[in-house]
CSV table of C-alpha atoms in Angstrom, one decimal:
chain,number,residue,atom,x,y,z
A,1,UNK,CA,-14.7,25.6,-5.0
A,2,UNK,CA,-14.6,25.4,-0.9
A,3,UNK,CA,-17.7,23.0,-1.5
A,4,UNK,CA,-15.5,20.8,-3.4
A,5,UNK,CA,-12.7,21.1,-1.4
A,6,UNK,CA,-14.6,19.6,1.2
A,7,UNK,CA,-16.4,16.6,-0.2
A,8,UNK,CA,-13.7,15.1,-2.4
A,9,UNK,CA,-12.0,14.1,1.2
A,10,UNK,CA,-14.8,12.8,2.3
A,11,UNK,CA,-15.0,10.8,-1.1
A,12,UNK,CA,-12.2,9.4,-0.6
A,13,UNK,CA,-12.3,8.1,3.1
A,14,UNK,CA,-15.3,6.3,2.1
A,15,UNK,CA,-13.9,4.8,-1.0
A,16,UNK,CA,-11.2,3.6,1.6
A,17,UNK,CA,-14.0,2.7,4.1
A,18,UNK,CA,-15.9,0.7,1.5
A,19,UNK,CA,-12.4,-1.8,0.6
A,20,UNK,CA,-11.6,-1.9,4.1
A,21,UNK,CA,-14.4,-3.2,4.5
A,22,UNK,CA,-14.9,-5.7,1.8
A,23,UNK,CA,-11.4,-7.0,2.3
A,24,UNK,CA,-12.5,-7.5,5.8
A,25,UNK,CA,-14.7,-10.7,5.5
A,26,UNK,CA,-12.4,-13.5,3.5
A,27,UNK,CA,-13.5,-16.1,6.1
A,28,UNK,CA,-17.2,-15.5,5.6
A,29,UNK,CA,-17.1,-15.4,1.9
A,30,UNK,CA,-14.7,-18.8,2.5
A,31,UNK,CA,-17.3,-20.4,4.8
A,32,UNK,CA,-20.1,-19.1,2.7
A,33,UNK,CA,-18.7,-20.6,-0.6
A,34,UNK,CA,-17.1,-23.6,0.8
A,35,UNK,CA,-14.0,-23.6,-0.3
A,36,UNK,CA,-10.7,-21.7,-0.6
A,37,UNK,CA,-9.7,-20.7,-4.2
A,38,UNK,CA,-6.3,-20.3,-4.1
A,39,UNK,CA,-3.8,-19.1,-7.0
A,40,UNK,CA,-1.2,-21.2,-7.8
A,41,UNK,CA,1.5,-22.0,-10.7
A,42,UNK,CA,0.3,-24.9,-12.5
A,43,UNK,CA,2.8,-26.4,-14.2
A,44,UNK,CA,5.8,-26.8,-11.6
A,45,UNK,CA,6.4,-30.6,-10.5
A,46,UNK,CA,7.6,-30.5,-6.9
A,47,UNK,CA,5.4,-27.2,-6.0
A,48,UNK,CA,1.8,-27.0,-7.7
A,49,UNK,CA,1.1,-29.4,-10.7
A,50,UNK,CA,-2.1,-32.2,-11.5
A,51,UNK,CA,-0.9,-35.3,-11.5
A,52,UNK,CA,-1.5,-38.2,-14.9
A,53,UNK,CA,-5.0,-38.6,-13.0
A,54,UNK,CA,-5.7,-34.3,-12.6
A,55,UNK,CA,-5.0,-34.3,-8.7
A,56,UNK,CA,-3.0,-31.5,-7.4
A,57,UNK,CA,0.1,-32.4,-5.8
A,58,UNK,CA,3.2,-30.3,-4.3
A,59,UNK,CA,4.7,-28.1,-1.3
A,60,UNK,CA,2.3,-25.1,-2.6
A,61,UNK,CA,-0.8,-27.3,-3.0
A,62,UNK,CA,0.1,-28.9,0.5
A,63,UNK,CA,0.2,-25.1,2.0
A,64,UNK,CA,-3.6,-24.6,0.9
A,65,UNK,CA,-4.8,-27.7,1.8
A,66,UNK,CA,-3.8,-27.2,5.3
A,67,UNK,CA,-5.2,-23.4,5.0
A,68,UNK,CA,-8.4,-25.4,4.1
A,69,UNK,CA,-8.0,-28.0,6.8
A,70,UNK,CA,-7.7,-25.5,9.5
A,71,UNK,CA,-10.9,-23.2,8.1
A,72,UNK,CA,-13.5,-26.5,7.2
A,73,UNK,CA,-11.5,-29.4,8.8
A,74,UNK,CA,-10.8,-30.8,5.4
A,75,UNK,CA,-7.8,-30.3,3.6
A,76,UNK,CA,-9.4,-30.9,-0.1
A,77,UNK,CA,-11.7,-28.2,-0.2
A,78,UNK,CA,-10.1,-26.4,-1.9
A,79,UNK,CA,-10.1,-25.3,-5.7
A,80,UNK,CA,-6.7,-24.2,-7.9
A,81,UNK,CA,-6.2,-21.1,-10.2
A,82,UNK,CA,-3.0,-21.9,-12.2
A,83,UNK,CA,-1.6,-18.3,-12.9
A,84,UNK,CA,1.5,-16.9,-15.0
A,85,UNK,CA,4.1,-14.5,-12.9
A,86,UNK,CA,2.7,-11.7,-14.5
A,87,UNK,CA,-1.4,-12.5,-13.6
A,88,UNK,CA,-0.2,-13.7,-10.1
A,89,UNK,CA,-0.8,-10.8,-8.0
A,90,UNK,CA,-3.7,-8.9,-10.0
A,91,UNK,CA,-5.6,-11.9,-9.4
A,92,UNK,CA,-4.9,-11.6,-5.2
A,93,UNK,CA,-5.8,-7.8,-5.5
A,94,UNK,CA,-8.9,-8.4,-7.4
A,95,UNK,CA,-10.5,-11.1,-5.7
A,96,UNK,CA,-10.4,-13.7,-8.2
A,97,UNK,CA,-8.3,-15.9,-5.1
A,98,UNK,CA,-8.6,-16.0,-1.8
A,99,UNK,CA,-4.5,-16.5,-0.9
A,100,UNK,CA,-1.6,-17.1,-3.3
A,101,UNK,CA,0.3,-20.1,-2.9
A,102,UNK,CA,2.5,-19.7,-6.0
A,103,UNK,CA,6.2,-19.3,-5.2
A,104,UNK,CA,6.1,-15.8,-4.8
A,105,UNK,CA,8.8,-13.8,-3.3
A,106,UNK,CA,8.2,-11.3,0.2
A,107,UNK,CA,10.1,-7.9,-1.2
A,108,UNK,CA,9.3,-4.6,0.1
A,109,UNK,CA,7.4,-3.4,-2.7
A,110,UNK,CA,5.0,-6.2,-3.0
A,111,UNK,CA,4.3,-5.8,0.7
A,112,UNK,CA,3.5,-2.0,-0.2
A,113,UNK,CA,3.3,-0.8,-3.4
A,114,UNK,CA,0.8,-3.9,-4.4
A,115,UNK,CA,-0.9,-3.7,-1.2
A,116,UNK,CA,-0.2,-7.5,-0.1
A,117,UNK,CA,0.3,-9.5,2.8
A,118,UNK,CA,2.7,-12.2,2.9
A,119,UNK,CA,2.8,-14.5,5.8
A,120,UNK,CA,5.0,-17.0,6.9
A,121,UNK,CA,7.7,-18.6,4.6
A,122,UNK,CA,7.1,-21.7,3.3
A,123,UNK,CA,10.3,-22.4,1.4
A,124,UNK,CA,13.5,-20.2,1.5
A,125,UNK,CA,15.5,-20.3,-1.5
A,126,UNK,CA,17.8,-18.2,-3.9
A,127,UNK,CA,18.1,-17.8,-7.5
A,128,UNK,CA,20.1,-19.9,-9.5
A,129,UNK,CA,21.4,-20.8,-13.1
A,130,UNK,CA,20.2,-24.1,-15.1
A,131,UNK,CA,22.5,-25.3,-18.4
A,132,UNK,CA,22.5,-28.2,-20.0
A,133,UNK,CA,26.0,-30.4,-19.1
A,134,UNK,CA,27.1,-29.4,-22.9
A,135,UNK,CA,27.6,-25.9,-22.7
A,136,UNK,CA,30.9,-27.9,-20.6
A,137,UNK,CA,30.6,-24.6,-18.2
A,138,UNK,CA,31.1,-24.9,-13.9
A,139,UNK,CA,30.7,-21.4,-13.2
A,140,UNK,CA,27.4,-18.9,-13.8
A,141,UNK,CA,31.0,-16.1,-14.1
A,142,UNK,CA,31.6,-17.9,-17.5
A,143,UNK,CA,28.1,-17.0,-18.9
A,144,UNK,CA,29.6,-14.0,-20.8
A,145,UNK,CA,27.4,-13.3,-23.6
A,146,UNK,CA,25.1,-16.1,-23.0
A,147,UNK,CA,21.1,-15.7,-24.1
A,148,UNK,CA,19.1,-16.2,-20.8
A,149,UNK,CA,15.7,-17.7,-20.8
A,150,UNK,CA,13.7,-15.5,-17.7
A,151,UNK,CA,10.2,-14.8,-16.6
A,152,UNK,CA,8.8,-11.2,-16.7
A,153,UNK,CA,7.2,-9.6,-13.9
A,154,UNK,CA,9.4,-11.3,-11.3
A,155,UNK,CA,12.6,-10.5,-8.6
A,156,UNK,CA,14.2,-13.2,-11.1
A,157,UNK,CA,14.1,-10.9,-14.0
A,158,UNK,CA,16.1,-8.0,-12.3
A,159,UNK,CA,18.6,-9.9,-9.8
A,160,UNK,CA,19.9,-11.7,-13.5
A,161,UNK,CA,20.3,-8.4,-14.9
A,162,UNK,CA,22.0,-6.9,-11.9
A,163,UNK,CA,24.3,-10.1,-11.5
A,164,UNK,CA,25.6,-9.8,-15.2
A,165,UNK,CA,26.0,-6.1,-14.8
A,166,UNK,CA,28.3,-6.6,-11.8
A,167,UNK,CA,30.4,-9.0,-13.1
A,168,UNK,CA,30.8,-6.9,-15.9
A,169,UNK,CA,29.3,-9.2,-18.8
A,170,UNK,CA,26.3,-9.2,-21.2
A,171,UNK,CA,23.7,-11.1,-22.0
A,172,UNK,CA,21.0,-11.5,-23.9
A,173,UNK,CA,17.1,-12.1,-22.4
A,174,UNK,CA,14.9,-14.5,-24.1
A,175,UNK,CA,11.8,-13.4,-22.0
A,176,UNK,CA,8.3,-15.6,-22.4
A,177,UNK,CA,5.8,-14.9,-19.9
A,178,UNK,CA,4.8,-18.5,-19.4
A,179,UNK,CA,6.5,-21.2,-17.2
A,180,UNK,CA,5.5,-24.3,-19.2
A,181,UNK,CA,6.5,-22.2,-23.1
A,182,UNK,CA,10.0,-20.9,-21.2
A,183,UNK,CA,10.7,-24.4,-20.3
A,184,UNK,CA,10.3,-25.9,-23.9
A,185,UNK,CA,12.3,-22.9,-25.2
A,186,UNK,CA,14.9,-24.0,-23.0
A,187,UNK,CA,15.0,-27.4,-24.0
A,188,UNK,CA,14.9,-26.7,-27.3
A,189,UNK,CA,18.2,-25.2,-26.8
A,190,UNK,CA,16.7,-21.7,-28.1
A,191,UNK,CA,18.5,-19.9,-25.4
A,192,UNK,CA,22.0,-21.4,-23.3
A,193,UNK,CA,20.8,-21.2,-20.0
A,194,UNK,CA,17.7,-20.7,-17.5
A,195,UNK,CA,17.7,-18.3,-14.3
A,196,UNK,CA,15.0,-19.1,-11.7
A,197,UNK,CA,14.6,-19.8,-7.8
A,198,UNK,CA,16.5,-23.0,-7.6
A,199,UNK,CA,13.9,-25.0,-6.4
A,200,UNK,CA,11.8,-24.4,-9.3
A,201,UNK,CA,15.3,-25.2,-11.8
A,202,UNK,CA,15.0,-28.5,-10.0
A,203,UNK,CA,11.3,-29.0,-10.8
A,204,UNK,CA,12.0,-28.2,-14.7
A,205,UNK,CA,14.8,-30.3,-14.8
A,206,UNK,CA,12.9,-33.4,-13.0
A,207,UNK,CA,10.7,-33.7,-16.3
A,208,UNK,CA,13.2,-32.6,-18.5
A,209,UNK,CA,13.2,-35.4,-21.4
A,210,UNK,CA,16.7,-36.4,-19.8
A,211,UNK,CA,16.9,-34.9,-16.5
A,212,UNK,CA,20.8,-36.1,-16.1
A,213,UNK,CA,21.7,-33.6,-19.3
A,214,UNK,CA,21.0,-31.0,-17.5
A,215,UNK,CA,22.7,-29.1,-14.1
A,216,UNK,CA,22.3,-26.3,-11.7
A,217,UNK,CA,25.3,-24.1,-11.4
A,218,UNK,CA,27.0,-23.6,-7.7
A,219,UNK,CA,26.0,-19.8,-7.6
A,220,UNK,CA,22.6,-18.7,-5.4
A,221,UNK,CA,22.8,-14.9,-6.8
A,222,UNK,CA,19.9,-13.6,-4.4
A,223,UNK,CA,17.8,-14.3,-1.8
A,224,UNK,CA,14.5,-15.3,-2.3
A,225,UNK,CA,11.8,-16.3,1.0
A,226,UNK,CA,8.7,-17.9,-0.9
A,227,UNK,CA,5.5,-17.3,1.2
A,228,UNK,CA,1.7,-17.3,0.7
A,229,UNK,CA,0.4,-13.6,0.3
A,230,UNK,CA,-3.0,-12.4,1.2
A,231,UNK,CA,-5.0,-8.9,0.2
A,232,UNK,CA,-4.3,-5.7,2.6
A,233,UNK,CA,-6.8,-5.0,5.0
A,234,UNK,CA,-7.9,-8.5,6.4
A,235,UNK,CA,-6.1,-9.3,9.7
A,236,UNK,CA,-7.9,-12.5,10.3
A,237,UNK,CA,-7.8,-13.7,7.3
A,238,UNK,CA,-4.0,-12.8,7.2
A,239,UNK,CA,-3.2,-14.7,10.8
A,240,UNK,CA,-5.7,-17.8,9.8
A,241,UNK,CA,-2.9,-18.1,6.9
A,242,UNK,CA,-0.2,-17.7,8.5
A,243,UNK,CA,-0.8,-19.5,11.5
A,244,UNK,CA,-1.7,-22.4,9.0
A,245,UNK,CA,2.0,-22.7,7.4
A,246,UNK,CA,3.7,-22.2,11.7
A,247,UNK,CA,1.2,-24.7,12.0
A,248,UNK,CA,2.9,-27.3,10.3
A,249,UNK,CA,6.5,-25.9,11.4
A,250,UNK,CA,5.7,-25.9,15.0
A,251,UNK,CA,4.4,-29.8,14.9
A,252,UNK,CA,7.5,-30.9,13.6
A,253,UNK,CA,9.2,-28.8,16.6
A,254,UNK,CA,6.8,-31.2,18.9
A,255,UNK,CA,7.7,-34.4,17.0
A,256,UNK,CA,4.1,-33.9,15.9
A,257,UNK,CA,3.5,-36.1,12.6
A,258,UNK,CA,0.1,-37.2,11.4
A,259,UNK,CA,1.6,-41.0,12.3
A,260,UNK,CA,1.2,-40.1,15.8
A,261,UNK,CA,-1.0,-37.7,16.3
A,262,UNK,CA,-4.0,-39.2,17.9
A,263,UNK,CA,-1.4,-40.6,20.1
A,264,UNK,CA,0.1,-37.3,21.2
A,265,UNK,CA,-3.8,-36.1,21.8
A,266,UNK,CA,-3.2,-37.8,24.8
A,267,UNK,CA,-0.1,-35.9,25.7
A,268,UNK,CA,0.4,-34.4,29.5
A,269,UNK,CA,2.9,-31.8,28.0
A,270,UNK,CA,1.0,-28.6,28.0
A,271,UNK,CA,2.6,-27.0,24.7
A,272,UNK,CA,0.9,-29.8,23.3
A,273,UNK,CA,-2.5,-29.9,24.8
A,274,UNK,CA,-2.9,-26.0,23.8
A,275,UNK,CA,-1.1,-27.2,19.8
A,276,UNK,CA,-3.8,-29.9,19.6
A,277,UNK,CA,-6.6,-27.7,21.0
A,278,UNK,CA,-7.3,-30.6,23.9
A,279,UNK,CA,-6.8,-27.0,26.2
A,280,UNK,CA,-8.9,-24.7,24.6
A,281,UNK,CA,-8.1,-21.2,23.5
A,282,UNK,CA,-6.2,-20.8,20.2
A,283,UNK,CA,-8.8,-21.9,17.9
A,284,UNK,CA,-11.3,-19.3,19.3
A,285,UNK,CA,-8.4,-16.9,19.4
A,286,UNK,CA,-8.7,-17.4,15.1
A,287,UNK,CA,-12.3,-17.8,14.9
A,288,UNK,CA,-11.6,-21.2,13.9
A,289,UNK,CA,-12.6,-25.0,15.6
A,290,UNK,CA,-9.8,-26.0,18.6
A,291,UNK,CA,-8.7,-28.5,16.4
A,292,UNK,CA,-7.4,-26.7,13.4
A,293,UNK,CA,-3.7,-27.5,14.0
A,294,UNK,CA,-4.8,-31.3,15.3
A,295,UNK,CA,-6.9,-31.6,11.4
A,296,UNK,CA,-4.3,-29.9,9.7
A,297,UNK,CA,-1.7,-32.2,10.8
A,298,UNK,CA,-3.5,-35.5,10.6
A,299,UNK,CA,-4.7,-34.2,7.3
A,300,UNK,CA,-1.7,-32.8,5.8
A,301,UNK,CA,1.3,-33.8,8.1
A,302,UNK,CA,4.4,-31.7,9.5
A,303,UNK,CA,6.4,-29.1,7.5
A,304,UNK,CA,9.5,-31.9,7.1
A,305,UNK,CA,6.8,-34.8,6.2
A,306,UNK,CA,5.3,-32.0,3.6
A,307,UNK,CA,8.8,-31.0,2.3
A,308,UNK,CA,9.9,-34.6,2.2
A,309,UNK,CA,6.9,-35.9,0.4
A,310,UNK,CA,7.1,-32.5,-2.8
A,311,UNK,CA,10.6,-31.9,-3.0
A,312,UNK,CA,13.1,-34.1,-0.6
A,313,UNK,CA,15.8,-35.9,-1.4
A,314,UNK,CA,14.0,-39.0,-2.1
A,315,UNK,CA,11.9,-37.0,-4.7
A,316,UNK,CA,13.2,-36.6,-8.5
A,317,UNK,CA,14.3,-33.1,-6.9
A,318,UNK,CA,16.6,-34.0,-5.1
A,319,UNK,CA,16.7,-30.7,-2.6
A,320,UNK,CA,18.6,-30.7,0.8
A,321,UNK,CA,16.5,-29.5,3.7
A,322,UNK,CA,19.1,-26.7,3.8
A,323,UNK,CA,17.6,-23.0,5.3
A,324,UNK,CA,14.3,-25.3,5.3
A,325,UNK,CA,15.5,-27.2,8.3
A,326,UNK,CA,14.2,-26.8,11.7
A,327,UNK,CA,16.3,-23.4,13.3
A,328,UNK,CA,17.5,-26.5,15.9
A,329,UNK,CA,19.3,-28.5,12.8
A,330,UNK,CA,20.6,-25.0,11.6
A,331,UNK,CA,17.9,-23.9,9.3
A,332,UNK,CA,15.4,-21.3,9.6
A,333,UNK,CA,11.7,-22.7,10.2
A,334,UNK,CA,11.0,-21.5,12.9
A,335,UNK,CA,7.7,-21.6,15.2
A,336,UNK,CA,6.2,-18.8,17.8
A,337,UNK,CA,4.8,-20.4,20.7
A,338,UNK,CA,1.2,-21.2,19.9
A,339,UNK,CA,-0.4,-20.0,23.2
């Protein structure tokens, strides 16, 4: 029985060494491949969706194209995993993806319990309510009894409960695991209102049948930072990522855009020469070329040129910079200094 004792720890330290390990190397099996498989939702116009012609566009595909731009200095190598809420994070913890770029929200429990890394937030945003102009109500407090179309396996699920429960009404949950099914359950008035992140309300509703029938209700009922998330155990792998996303934050901080960009190669201004990698040092720092931020950039453009492009104003969106502004023009992107 001592014998036993004594080997089942040493079991399991080198069942711990053996994952540590293999989580260890993302960036070799990344070069080694030649591409970055990242997870991503699919089917959400504005965030990850193929376009008439099957090309991925949106603010999620743009955050691992630059991932890829920065690792092989081009931004489209890089293949997508469209995955439900539910599959989302077993697909991270089993290696099926390199990094999730889905939408996903940084809580406590994912950063533990499901042993993930999240790195820096891409989009902030908040749960809202979508109805269709019909239902002729202005206030997610006058949804008394309402059936509520949700996702399971998601903060969006809970916080909806939780928000009826405290203002002391009921509801009842139409829950389909699917984005793309929920959606045409929606519209075909099978339940009276939708509850998701609002920027992914406003993506429905752009390719509703008639967007204008529809609207998002005032309330934001939670809080809900939307970042890329990455396996335990891989620190490099982990800062390559994140880095990746400040990347784009901290050019726009520069005036940085990938309109001027060879220009500003030529800049005196030392926070630029060490951005650009014209001084040496950060890309070695990553295990990556010097000019990973310059291809990143030039490839994929600034955090306000990528917003603007998905899901700006001039978008069928329609979203405000908001909390996605620069921290100088009161929102909270916000860079480290890249030296």
């Amino acid at each position: 029985m001592r014998h036993v004792k004594r080997i089942i720890p040493s079991m399991v330290a080198a069942i711990c060494l053996s994952a540590s390990v293999a989580a260890a190397g993302t960036l070799d099996d990344v070069k080694a491949k030649g591409f970055i498989q990242a997870g991503v939702n699919g089917d959400l116009f504005g965030f990850a969706k193929p376009d008439e012609k099957g090309v991925w566009k949106g603010l999620d595909v743009d955050t691992a194209r630059a991932i890829a731009a920065a690792v092989f200095g081009d931004a489209d190598k890089v293949k997508y995993t469209p995955l439900t809420a539910k599959t989302r994070f077993t697909a991270l913890q089993s290696g099926e993806i390199d990094v999730l770029t889905r939408n996903a929200t940084q809580t406590l429990g994912r950063d533990t319990a499901l042993g993930l890394n999240f790195a820096q937030v891409n989009f902030y945003d908040g749960q809202g309510f979508l109805i269709p102009k019909a239902l002729g109500v202005t206030s997610a407090k006058e949804l008394d009894g309402a059936s509520v179309c949700v996702l399971p396996g998601t903060t969006t699920e809970q916080n909806v409960a939780d928000f009826f429960r405290v203002n002391k009404m009921s509801m009842n949950p139409v829950v389909i695991e699917n984005t793309a099914e929920l959606s045409k359950t929606f519209f075909a008035g099978r339940c009276d209102v939708m509850t998701s992140d609002a920027s992914q309300l406003a993506g429905i509703r752009a390719v509703a049948p008639n967007p204008g029938d529809y609207v998002i209700l005032p309330e934001i009922i939670s809080k809900e930072p939307l970042a890329p998330a990455v396996r335990h155990g891989d620190d490099q792998w982990k800062d390559i990522v994140n880095y990746s996303v400040l990347a784009m934050i901290g050019a726009e901080e520069l005036g940085i855009t990938s309109k001027n960009i060879d220009e500003m190669m030529a800049s005196t201004d030392p926070k630029i020469k060490r951005f650009l990698g014209v001084s040496p040092g950060n890309g070695k720092a990553l295990g990556l070329d010097e000019k990973w931020a310059y291809n990143i950039i030039k490839q994929v453009g600034n955090y306000g040129e990528m917003f603007e492009r998905n899901v700006g104003v001039n978008t069928p969106l329609m979203i405000e910079r908001g909390l996605n502004a620069l921290w100088t023009n009161g929102g909270l992107m916000y860079s480290p200094p890249f030296k």
